[in-house]
PDB file of C-alpha atoms in Angstrom:
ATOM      1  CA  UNK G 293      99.086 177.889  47.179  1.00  0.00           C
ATOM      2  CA  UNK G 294      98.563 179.226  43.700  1.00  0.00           C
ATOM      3  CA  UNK G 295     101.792 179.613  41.142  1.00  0.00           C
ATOM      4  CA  UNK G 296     101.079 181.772  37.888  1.00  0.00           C
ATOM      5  CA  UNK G 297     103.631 182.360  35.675  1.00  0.00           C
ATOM      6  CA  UNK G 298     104.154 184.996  33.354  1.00  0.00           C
ATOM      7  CA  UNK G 299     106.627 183.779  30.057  1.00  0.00           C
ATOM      8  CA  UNK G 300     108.703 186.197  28.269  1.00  0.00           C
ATOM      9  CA  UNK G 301     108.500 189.306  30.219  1.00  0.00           C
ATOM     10  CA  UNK G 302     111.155 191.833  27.924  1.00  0.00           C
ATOM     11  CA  UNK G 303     110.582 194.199  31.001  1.00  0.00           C
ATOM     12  CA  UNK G 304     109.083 192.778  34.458  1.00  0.00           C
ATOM     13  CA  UNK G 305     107.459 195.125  36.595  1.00  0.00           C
ATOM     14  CA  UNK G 306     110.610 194.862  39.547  1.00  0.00           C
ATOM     15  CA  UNK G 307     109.630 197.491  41.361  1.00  0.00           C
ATOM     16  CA  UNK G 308     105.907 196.039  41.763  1.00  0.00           C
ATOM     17  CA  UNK G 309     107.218 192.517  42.730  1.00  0.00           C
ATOM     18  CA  UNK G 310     109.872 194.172  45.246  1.00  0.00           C
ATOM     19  CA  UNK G 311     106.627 196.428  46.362  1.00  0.00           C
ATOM     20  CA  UNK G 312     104.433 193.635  46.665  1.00  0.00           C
ATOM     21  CA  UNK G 313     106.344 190.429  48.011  1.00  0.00           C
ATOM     22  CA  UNK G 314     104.900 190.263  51.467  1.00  0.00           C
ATOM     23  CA  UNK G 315     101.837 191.862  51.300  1.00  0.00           C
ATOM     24  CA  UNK G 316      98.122 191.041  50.857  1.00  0.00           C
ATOM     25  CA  UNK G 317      95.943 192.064  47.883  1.00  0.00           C
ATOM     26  CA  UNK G 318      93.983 195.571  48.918  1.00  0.00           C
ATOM     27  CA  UNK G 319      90.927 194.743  46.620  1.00  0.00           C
ATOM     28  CA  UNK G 320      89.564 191.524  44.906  1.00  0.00           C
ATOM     29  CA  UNK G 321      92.090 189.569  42.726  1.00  0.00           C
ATOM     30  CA  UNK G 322      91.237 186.845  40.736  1.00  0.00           C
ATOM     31  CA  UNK G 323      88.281 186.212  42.376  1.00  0.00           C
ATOM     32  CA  UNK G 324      88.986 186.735  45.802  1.00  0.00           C
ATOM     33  CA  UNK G 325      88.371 188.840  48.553  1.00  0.00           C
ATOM     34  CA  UNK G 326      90.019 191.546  49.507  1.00  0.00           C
ATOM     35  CA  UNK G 327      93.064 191.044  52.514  1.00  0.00           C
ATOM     36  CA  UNK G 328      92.838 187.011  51.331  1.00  0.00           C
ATOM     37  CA  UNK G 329      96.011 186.408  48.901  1.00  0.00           C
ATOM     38  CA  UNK G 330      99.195 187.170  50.317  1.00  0.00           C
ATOM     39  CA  UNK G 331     102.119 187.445  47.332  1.00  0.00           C
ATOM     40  CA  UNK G 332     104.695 184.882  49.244  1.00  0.00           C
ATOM     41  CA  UNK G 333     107.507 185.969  46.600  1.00  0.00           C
ATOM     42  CA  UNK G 334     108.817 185.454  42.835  1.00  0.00           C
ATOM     43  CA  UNK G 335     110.923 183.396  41.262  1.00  0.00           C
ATOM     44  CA  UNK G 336     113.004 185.419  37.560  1.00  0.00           C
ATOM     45  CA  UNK G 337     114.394 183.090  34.929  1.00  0.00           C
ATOM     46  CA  UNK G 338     115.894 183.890  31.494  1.00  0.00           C
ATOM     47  CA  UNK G 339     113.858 182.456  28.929  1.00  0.00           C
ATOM     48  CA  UNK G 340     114.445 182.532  25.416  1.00  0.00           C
ATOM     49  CA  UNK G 341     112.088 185.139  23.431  1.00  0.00           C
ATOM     50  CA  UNK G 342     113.509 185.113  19.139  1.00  0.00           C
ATOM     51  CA  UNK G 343     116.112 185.796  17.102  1.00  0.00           C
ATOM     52  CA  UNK G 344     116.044 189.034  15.458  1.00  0.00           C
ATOM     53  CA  UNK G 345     116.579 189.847  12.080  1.00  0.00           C
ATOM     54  CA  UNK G 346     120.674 189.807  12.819  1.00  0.00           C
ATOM     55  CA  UNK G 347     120.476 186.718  14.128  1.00  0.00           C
ATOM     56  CA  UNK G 348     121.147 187.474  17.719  1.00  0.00           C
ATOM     57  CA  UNK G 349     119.411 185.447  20.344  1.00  0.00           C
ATOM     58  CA  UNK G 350     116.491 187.631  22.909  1.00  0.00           C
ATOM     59  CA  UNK G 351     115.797 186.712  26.079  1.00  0.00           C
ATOM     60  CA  UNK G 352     113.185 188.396  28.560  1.00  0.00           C
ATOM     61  CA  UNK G 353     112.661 186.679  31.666  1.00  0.00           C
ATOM     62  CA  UNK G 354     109.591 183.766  32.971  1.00  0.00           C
ATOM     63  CA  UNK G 355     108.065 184.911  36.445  1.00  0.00           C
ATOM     64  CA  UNK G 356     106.691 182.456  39.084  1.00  0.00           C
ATOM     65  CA  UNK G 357     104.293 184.432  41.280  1.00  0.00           C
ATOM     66  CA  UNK G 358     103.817 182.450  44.526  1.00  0.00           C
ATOM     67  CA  UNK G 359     100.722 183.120  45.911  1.00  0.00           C
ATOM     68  CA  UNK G 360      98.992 181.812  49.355  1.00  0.00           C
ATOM     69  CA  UNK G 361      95.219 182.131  50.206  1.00  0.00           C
ATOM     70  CA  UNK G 362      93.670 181.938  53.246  1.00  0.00           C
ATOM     71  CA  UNK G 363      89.794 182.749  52.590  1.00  0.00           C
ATOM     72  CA  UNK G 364      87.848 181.896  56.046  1.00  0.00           C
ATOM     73  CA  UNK G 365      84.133 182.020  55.385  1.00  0.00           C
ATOM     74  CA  UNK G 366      82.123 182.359  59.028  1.00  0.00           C
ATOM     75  CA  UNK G 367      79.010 183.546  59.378  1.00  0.00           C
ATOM     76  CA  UNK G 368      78.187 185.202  56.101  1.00  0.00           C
ATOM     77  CA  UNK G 369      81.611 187.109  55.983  1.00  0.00           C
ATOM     78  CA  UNK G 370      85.143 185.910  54.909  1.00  0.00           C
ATOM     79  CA  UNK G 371      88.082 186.816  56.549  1.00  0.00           C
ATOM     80  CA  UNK G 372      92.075 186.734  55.452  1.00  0.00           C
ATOM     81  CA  UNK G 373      95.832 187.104  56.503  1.00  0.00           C
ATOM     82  CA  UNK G 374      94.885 189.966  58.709  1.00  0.00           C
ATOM     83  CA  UNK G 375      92.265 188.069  60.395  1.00  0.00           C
ATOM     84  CA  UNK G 376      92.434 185.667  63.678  1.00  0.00           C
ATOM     85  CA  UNK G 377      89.782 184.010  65.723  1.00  0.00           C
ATOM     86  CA  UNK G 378      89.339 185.139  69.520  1.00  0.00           C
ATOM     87  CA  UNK G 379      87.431 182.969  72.028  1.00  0.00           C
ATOM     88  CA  UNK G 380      87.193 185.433  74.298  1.00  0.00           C
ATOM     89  CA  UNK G 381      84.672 187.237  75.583  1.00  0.00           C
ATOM     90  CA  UNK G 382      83.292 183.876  75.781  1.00  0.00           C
ATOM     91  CA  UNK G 383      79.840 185.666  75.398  1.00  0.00           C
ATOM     92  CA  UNK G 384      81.305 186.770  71.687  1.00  0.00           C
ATOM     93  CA  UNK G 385      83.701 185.191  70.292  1.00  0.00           C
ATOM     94  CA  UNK G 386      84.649 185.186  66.626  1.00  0.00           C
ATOM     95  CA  UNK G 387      86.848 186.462  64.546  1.00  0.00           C
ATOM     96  CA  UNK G 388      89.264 190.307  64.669  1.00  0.00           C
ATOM     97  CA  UNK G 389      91.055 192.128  62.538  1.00  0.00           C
ATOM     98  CA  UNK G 390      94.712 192.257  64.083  1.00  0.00           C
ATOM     99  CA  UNK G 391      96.143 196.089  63.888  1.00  0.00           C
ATOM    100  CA  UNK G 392      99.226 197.889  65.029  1.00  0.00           C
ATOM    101  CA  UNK G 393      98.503 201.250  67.259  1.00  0.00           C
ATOM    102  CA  UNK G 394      98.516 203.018  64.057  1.00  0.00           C
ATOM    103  CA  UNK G 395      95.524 200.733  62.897  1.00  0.00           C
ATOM    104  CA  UNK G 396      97.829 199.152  60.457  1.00  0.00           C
ATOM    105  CA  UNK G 397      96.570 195.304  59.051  1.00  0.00           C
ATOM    106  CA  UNK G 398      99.505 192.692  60.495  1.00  0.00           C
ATOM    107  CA  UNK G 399     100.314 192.405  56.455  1.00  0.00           C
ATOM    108  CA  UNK G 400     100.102 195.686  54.212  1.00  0.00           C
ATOM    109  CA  UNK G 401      98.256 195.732  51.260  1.00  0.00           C
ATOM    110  CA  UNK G 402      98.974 196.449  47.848  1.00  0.00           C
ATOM    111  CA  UNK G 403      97.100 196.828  44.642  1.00  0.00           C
ATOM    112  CA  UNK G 404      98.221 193.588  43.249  1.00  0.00           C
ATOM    113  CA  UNK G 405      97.231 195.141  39.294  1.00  0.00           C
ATOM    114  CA  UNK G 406     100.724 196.257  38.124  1.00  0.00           C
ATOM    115  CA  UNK G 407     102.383 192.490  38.728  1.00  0.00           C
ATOM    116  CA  UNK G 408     101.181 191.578  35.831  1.00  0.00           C
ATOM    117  CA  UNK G 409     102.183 195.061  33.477  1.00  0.00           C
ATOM    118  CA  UNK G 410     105.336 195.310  31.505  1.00  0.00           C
ATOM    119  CA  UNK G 411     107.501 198.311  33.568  1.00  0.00           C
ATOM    120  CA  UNK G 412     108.282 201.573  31.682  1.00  0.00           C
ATOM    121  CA  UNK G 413     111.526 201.869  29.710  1.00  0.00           C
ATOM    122  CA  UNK G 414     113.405 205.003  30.243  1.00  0.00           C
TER     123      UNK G 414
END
């Protein structure tokens, strides 16, 4: 389990933590492989920023990414979340890649890059 947090965010990407709670990264991230970090959720405090030059008080917000590896290494490859072992055939067993009939991973992935970018203003 890996927590990162990010300290006064004045605009936190919500739409990219909403997008991504749940799902596994879709290419390396921080090191890893892809389909191997799953984003388990995020915490949102307010957190004290400055006072401006009227003296009012800013906040933006500290966020507590909750992430979860599971990095297998067997035989030369590494497998994730979307990963599970099979014993049978007994004549070759190892490790699948679980899919829906739409060839869908058991976890979606997401481009785990715009976490960590302040969202637009409008």
């Amino acid at each position: 389990e890996h927590h990162i947090t990010w300290h006064r965010v004045i605009n936190p990407p919500w739409t990219a933590i909403h997008n991504c709670a749940g799902t596994v990264n879709s290419a390396a991230f921080m090191g890893s492989p892809a389909e191997t970090v799953l984003l388990d959720g995020a915490t949102a405090d307010k957190e004290f920023v400055n006072i401006d030059s009227l003296n009012t008080p800013q906040f933006g917000w500290r966020i507590c990414y909750v992430f979860r590896e599971k990095a297998i290494k067997s035989g030369g490859n590494v497998y994730g979340w979307n990963h599970a072992y099979r014993s049978l055939p007994a004549d070759d067993p190892g490790w699948s890649k679980l899919v829906d009939q739409a060839s869908e991973g058991l976890y979606r992935t997401s481009d785990f890059t715009p976490l960590f970018q302040f969202a637009a203003t409008t």
